[in-house]
PDB file of C-alpha atoms in Angstrom:
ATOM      1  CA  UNK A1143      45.427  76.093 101.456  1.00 56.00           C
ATOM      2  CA  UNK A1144      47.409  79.314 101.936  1.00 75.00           C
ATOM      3  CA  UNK A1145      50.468  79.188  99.521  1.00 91.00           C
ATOM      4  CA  UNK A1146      53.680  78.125 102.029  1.00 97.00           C
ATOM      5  CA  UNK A1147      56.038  81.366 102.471  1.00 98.00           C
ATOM      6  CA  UNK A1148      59.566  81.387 103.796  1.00 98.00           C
ATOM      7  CA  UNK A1149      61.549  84.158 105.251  1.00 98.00           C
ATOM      8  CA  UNK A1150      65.475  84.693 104.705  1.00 98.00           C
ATOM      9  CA  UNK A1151      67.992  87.222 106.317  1.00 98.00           C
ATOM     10  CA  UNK A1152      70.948  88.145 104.552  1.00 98.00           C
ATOM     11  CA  UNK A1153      68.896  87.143 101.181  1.00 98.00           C
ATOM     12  CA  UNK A1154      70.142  89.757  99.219  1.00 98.00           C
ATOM     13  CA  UNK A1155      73.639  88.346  98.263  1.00 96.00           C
ATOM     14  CA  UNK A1156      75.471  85.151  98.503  1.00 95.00           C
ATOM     15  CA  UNK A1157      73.793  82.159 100.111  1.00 95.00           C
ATOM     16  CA  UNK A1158      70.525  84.207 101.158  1.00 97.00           C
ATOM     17  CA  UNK A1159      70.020  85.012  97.626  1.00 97.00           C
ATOM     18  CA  UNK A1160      70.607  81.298  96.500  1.00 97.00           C
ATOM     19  CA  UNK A1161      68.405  80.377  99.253  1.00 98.00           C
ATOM     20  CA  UNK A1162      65.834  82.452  98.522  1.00 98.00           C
ATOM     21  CA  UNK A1163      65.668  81.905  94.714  1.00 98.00           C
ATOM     22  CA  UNK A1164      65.475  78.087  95.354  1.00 98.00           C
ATOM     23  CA  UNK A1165      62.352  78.397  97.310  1.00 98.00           C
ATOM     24  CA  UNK A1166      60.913  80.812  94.659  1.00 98.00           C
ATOM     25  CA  UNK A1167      61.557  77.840  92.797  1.00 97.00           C
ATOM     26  CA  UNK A1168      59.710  75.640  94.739  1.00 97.00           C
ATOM     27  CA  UNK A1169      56.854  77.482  94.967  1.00 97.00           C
ATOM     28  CA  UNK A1170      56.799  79.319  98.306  1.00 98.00           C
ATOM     29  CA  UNK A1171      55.918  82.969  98.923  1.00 98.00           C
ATOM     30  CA  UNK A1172      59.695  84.680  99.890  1.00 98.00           C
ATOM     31  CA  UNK A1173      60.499  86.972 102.752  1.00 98.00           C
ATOM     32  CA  UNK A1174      63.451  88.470 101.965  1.00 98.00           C
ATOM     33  CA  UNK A1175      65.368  90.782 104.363  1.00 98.00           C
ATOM     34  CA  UNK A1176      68.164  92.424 103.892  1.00 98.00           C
ATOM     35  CA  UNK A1177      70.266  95.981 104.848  1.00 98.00           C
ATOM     36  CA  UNK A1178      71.138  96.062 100.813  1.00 98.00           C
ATOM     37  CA  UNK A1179      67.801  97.627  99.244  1.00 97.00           C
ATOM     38  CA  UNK A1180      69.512  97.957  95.584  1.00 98.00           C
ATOM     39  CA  UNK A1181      70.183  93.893  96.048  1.00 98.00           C
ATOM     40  CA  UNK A1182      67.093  92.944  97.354  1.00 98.00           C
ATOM     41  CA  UNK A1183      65.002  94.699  94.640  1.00 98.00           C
ATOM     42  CA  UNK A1184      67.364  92.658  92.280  1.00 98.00           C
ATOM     43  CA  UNK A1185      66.335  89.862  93.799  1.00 98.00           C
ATOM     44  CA  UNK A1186      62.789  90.726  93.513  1.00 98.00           C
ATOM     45  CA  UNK A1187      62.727  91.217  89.821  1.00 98.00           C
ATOM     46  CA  UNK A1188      64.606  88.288  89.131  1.00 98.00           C
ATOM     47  CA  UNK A1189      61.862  85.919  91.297  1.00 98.00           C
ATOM     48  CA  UNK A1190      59.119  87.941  89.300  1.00 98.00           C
ATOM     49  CA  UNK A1191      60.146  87.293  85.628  1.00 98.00           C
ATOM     50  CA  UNK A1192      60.281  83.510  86.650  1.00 97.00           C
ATOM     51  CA  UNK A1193      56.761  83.562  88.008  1.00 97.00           C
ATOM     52  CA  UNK A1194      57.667  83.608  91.804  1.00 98.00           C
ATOM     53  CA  UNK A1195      55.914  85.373  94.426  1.00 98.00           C
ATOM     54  CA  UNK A1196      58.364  87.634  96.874  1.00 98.00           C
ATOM     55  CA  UNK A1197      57.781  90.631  99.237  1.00 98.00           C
ATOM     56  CA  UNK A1198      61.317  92.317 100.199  1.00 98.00           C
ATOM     57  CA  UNK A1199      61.978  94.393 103.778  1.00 98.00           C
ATOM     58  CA  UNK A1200      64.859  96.184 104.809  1.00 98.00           C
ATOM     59  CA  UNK A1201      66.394  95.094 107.848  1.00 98.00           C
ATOM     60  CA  UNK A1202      68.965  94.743 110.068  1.00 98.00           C
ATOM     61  CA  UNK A1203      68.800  91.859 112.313  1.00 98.00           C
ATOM     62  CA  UNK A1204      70.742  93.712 115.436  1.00 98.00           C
ATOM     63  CA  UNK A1205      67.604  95.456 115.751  1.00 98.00           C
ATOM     64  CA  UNK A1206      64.743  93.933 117.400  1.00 98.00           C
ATOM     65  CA  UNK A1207      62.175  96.552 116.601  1.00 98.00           C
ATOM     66  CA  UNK A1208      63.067  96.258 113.118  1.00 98.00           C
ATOM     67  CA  UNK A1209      62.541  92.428 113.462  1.00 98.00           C
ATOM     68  CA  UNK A1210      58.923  93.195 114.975  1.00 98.00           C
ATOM     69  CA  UNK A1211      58.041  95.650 112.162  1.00 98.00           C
ATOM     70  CA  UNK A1212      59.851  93.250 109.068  1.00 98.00           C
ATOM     71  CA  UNK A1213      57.932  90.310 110.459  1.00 98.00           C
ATOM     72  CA  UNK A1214      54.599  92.341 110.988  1.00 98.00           C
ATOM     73  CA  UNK A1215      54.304  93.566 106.956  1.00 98.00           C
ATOM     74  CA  UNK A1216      54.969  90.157 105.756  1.00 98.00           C
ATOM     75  CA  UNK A1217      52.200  88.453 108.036  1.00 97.00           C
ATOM     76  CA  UNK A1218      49.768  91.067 106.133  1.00 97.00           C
ATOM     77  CA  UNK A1219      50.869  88.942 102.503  1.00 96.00           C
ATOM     78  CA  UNK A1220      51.479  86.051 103.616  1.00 97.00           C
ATOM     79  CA  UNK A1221      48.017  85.481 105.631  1.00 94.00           C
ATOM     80  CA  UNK A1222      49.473  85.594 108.845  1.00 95.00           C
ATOM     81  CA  UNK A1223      51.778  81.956 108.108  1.00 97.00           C
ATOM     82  CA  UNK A1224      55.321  81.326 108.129  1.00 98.00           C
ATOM     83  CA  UNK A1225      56.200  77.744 107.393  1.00 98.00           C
ATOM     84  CA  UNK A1226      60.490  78.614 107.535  1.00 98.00           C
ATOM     85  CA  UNK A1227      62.704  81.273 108.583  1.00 98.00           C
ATOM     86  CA  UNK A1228      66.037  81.277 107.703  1.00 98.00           C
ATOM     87  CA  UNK A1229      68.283  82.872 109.583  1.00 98.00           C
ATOM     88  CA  UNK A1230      71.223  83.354 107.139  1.00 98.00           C
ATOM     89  CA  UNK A1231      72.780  86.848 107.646  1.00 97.00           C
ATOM     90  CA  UNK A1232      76.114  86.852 108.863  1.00 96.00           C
ATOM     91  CA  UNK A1233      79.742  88.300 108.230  1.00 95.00           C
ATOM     92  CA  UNK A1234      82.775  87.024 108.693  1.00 93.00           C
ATOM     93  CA  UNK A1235      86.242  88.669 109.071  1.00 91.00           C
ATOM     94  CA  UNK A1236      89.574  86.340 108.946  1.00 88.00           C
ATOM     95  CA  UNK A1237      93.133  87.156 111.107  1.00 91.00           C
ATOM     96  CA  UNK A1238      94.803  86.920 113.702  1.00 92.00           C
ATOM     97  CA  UNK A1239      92.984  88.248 117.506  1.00 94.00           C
ATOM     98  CA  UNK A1240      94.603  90.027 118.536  1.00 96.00           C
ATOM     99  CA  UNK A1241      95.755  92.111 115.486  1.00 94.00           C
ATOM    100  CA  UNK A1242      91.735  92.274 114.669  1.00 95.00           C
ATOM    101  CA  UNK A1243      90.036  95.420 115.927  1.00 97.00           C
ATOM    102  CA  UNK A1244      87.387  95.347 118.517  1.00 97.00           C
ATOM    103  CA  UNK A1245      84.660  96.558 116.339  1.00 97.00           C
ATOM    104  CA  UNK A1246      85.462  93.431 113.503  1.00 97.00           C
ATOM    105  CA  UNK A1247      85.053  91.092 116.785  1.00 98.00           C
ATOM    106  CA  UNK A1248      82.370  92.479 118.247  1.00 98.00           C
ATOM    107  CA  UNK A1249      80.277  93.016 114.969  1.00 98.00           C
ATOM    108  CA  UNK A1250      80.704  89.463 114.300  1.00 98.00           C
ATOM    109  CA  UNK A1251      78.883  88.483 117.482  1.00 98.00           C
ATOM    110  CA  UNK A1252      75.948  91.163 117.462  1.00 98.00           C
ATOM    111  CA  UNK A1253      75.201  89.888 113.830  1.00 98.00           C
ATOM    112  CA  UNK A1254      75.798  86.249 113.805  1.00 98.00           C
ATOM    113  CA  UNK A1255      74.715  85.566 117.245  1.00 98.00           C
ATOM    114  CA  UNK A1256      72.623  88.704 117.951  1.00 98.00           C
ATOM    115  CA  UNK A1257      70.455  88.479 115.251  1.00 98.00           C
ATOM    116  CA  UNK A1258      69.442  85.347 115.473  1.00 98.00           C
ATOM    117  CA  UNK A1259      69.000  85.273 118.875  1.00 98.00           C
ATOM    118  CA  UNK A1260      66.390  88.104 118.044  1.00 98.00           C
ATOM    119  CA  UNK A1261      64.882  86.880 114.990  1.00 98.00           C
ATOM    120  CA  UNK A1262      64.435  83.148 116.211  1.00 98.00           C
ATOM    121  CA  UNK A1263      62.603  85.107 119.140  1.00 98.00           C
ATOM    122  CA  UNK A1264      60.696  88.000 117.215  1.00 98.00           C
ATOM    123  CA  UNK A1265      59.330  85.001 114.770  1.00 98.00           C
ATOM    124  CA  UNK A1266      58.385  82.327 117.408  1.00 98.00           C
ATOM    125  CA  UNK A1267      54.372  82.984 117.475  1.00 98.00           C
ATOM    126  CA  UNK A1268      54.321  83.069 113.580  1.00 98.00           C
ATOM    127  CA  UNK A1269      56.310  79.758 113.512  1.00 98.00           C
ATOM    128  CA  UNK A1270      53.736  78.411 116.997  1.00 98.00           C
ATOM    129  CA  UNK A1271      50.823  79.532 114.410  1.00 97.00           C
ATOM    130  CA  UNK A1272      51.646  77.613 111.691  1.00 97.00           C
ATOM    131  CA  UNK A1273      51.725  73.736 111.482  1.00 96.00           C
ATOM    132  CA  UNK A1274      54.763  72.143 110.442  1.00 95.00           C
ATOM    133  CA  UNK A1275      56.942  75.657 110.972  1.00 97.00           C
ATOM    134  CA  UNK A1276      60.888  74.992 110.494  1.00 97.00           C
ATOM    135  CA  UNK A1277      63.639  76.942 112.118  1.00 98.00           C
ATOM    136  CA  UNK A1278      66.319  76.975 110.032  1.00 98.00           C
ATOM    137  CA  UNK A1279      70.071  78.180 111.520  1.00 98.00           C
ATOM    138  CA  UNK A1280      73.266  78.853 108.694  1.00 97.00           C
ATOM    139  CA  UNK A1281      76.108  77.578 111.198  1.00 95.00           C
ATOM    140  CA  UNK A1282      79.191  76.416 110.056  1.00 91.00           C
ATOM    141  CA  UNK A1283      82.295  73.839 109.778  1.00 85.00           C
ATOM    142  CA  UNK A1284      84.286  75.983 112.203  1.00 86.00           C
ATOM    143  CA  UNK A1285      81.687  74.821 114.951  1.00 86.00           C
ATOM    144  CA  UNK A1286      83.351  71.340 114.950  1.00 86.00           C
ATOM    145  CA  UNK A1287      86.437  72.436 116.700  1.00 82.00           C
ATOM    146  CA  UNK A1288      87.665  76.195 116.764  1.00 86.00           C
ATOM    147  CA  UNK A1289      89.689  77.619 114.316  1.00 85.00           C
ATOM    148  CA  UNK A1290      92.687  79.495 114.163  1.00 86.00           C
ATOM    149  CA  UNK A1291      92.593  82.971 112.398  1.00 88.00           C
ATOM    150  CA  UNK A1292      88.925  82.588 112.740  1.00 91.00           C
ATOM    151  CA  UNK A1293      88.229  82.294 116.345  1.00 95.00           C
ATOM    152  CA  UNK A1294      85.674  84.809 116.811  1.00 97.00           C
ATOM    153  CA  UNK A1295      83.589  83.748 113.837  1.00 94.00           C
ATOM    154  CA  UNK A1296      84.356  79.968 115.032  1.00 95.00           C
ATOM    155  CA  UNK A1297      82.994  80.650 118.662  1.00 97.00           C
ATOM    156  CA  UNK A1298      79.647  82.804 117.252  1.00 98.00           C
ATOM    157  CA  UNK A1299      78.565  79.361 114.845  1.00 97.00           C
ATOM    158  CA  UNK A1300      79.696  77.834 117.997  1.00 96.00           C
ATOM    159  CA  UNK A1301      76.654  79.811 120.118  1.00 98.00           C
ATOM    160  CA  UNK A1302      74.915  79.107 116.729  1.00 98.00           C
ATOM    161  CA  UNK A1303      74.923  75.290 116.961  1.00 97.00           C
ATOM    162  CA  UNK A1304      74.039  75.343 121.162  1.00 97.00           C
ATOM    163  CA  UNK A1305      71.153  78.034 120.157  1.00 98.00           C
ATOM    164  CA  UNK A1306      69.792  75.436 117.797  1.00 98.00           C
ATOM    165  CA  UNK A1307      70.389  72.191 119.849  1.00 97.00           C
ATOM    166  CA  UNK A1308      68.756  73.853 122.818  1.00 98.00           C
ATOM    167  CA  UNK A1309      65.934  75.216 120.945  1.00 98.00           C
ATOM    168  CA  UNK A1310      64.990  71.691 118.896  1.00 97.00           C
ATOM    169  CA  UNK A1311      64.742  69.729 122.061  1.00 96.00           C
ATOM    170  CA  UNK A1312      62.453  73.252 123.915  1.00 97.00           C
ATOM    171  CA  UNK A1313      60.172  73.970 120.798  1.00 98.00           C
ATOM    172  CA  UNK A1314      59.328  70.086 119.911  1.00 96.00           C
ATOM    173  CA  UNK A1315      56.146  71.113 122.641  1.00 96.00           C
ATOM    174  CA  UNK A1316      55.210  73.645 119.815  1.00 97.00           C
ATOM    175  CA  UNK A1317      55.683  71.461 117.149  1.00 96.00           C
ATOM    176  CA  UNK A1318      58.344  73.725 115.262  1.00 97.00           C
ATOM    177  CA  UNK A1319      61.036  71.260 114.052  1.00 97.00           C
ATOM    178  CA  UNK A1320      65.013  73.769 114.717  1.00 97.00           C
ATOM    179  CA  UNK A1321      67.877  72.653 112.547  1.00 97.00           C
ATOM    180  CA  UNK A1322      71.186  73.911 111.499  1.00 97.00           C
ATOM    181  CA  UNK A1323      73.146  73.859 107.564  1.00 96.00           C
ATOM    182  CA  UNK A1324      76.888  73.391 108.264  1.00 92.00           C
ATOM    183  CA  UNK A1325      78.901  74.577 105.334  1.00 89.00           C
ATOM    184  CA  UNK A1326      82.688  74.815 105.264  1.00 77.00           C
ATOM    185  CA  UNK A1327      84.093  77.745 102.958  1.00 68.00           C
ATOM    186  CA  UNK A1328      81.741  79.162 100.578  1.00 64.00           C
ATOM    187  CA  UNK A1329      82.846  80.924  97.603  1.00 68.00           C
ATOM    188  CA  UNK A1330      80.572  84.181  98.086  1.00 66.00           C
ATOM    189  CA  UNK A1331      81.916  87.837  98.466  1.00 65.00           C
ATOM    190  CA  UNK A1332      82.178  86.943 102.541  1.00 64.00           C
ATOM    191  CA  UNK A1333      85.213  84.781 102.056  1.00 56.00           C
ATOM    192  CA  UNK A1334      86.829  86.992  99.068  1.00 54.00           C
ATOM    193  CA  UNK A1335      89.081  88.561 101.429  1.00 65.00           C
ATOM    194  CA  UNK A1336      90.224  85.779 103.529  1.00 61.00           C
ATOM    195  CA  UNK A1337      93.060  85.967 105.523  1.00 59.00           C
ATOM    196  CA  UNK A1338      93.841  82.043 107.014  1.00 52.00           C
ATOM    197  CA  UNK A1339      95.958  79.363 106.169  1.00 57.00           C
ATOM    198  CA  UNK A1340      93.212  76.502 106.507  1.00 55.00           C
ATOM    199  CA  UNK A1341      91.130  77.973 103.662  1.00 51.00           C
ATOM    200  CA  UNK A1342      94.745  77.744 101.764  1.00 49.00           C
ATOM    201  CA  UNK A1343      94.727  74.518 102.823  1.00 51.00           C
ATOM    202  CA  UNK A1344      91.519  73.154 102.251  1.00 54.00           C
ATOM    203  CA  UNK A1345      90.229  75.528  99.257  1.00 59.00           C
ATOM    204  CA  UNK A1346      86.836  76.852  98.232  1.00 60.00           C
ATOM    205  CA  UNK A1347      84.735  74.664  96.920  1.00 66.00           C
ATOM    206  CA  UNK A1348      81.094  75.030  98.047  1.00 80.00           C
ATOM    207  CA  UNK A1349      79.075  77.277  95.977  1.00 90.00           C
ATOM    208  CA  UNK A1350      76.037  79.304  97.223  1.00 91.00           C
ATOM    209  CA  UNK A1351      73.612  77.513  95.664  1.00 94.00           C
ATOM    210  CA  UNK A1352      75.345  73.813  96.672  1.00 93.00           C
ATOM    211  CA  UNK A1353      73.930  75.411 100.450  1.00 95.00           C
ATOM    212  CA  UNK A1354      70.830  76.331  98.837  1.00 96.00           C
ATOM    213  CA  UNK A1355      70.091  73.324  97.947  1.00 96.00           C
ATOM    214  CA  UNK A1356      70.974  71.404 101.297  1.00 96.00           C
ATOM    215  CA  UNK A1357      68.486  74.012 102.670  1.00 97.00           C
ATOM    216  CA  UNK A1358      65.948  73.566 100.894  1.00 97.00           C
ATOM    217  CA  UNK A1359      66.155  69.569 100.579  1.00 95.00           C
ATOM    218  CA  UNK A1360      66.583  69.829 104.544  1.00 95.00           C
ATOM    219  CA  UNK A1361      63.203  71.249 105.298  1.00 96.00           C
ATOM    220  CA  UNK A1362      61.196  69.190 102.542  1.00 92.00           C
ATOM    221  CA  UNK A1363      58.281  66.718 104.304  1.00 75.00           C
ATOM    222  CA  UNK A1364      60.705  63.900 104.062  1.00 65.00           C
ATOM    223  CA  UNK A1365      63.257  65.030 105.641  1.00 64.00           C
ATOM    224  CA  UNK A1366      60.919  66.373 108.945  1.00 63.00           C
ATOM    225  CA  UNK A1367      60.439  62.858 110.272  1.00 61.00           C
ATOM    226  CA  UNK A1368      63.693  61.946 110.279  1.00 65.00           C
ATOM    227  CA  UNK A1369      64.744  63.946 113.846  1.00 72.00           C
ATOM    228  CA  UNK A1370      67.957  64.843 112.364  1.00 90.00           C
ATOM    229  CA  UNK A1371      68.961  68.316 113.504  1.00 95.00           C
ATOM    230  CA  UNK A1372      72.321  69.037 111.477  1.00 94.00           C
ATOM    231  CA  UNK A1373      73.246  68.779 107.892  1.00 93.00           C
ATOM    232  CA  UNK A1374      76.784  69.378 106.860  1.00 90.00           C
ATOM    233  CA  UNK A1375      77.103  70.984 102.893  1.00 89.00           C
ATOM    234  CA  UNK A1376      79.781  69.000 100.710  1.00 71.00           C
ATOM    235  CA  UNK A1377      82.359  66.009 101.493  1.00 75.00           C
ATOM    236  CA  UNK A1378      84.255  68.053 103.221  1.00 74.00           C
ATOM    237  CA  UNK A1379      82.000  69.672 106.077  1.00 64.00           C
ATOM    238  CA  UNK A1380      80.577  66.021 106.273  1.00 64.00           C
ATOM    239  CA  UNK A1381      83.708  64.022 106.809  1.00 65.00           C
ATOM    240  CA  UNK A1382      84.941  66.350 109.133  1.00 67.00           C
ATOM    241  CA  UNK A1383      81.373  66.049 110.956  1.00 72.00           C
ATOM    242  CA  UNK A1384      81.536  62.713 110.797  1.00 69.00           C
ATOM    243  CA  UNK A1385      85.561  62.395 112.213  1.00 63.00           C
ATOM    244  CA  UNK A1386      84.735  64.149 114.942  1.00 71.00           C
ATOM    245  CA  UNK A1387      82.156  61.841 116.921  1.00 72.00           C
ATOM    246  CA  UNK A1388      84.610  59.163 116.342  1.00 65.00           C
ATOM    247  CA  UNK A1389      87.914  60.653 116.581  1.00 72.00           C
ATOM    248  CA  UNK A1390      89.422  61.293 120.549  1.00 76.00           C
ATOM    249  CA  UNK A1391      89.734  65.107 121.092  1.00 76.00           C
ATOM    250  CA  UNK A1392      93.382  65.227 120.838  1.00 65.00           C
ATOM    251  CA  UNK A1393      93.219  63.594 117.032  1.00 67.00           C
ATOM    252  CA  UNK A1394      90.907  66.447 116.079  1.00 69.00           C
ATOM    253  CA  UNK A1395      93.115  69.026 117.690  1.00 68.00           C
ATOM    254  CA  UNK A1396      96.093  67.921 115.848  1.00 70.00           C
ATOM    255  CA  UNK A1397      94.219  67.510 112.491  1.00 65.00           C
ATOM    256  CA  UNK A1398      92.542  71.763 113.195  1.00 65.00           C
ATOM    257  CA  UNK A1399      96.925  72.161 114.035  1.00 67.00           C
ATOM    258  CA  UNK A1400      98.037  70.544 110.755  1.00 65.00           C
ATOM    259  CA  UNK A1401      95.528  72.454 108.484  1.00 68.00           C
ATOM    260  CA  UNK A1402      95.901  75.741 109.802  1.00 63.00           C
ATOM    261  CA  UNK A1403      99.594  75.406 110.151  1.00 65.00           C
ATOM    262  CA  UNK A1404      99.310  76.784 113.845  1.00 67.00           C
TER     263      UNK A1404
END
């Protein structure tokens, strides 16, 4: 049996690198993507001198024919299979709306939206060709209930979490299971510059690799049978996921108020 292979955007830093070093671990064959070269070939030594197999690509995920070409080179080592991808790449940026310029708004959208919109697309007959294929989507906390200071970034993990609700009840016909990692703030260099009063409030105390982790463990062959589509990262992200199926609408309001000080 061909050895199983994963691919990760973003994988160069932060939770893509955790991610991707944890299924090293694990044994897969690692796609990692990336726009940082100098990161990913850190990556790639790193994998090597513990005995894992990865093949790196540059790429950024706003571009489809990139996505085509990325995806195309790592079918020719992987024998044509991809068991997972991992669409992790993302960026964030923290303020007010209106005092945020259009290019921070609209860059979060064509990245975090955009590009995996394109990838989940561009990678759909790999993931059709291979039994057991995963879809794996990096939303977010802020999906819950929109957050102040963070609204655009809230409303793309928002599109994130309808993307991979609609696309787990469409691709069940193809057999490719679609799922979605919820992590609140993550200490990585995308939240060093934060600029909101709920990340005062609440802290940061997810690591990359605590995400990793949930990743991983998520897409094991236990876990496939089990129909569950979201899995939150920490206490946190999971009492807040858990609050709000219970709690009316104007509760969760007031609790999003009270920690963001709006």
């Amino acid at each position: 049996m061909a050895k199983q292979t994963v691919v990760i955007t973003g994988a160069a830093a932060g939770i893509g690198r955790a991610t991707a070093l944890e299924f090293a671990r694990a044994g897969y064959l690692v796609g990692a993507f990336d726009i940082d070269e100098t990161g990913l070939a850190e990556l790639a030594r790193e994998i090597r001198a513990a005995g894992g197999e990865v093949s790196t690509g540059v790429l950024d995920v706003t571009d489809a024919e990139q996505w085509d070409a990325r995806l195309a080179e790592f079918a020719e080592v992987a024998s044509h299979r991809l068991d997972i991808l991992v669409n992790n790449a993302g960026v964030l940026s923290s303020g007010r709306f209106e005092e945020m310029s259009l290019t921070e708004h609209r860059r979060m959208v064509d990245i975090n939206v955009g590009g995996v919109v394109l990838g989940s697309r561009a990678a759909f007959p790999y993931l059709q060709a291979t039994p057991g294929s995963q879809l794996v989507n990096l939303c977010s906390a802020s999906a819950i209930y929109g957050q102040p200071e963070l609204a655009t970034y809230s409303a793309t993990k928002f599109a994130i979490r309808g993307l991979t609700e609609a696309l787990e009840l469409e691709w069940r016909r193809h057999r490719i299971r679609v799922l979605a990692v919820w992590p609140l703030f993550v200490n990585t260099a995308m939240t060093g510059n934060l600029d909101m009063r709920t990340a005062d409030s609440l802290g940061i105390k997810l690591t990359a690799t605590d995400v990793a982790k949930v990743v991983v463990k998520a897409t094991r062959r236990s876990h496939r049978m089990l129909a569950k589509v979201h899995y939150p990262v920490g206490r946190q992200a999971g009492a807040m996921m858990m609050a709000s199926r219970f709690s009316p609408a104007w509760l969760t309001r007031e609790i999003n108020r009270r920690i963001s000080h709006s």
